[in-house]
Tab-separated table of C-alpha atoms in Angstrom:
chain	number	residue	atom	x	y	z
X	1	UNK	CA	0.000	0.000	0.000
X	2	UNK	CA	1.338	3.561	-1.053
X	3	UNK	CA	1.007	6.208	1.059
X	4	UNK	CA	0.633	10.108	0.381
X	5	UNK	CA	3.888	10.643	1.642
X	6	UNK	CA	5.848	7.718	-0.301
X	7	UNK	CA	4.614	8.772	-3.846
X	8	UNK	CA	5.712	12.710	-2.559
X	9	UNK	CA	9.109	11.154	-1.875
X	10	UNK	CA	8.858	8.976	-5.386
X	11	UNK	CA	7.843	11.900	-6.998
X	12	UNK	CA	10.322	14.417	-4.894
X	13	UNK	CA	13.012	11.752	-5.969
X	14	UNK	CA	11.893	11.277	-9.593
X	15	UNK	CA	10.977	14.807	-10.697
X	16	UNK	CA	13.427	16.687	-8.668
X	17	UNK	CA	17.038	14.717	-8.667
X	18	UNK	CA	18.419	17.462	-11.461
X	19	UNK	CA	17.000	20.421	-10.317
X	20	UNK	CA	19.171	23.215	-9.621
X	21	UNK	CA	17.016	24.884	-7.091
X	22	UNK	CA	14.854	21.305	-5.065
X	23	UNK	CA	16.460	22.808	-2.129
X	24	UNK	CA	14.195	25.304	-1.806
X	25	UNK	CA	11.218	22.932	-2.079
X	26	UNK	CA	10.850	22.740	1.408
X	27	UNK	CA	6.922	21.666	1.340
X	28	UNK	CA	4.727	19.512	-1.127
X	29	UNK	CA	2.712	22.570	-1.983
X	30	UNK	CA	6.051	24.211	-3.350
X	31	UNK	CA	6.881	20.869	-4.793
X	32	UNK	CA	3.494	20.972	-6.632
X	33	UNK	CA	3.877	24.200	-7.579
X	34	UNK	CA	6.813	23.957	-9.577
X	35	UNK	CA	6.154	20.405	-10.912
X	36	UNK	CA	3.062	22.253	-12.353
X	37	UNK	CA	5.129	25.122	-13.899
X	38	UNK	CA	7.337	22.695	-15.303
X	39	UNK	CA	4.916	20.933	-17.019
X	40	UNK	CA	5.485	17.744	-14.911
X	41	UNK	CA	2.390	16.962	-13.260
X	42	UNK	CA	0.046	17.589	-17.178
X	43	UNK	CA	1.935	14.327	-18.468
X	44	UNK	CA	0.486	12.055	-16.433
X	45	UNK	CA	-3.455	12.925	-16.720
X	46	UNK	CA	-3.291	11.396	-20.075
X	47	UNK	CA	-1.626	7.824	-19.578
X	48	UNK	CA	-4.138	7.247	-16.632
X	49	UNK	CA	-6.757	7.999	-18.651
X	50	UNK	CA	-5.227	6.068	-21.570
X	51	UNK	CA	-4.572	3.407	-18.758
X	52	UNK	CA	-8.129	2.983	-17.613
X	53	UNK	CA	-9.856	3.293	-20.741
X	54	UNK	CA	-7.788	0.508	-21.357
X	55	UNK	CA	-8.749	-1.513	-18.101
X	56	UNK	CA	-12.557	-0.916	-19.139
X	57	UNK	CA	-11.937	-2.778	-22.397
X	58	UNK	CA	-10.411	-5.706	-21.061
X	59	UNK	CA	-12.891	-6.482	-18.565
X	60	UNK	CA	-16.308	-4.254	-18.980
């Protein structure tokens, strides 16, 4: 079971090991917040949607 707090260190890990300036991340909102303005956070609404679409044809 993942909680909250893993997938904001996955994501904290993932998303933020090259940038310059993750030390000043010092909360998830900030975190958030500049995942958004990179774009980072848009990519995935798509493959879960791809992803469950996909899940309803297999077994609907």
């Amino acid at each position: 079971m993942t909680t909250a707090a893993d997938q904001m260190t996955r994501n904290y890990l993932n998303l933020c090991y090259n940038c310059q300036d993750a030390y000043l991340c010092e909360t998830e909102e900030q975190c958030l917040a500049c995942w958004s303005e990179q774009g980072l956070l848009d990519e995935a609404a798509p493959a879960e949607a791809e992803t469950s679409k996909l899940l309803n044809l297999y077994y609907a």
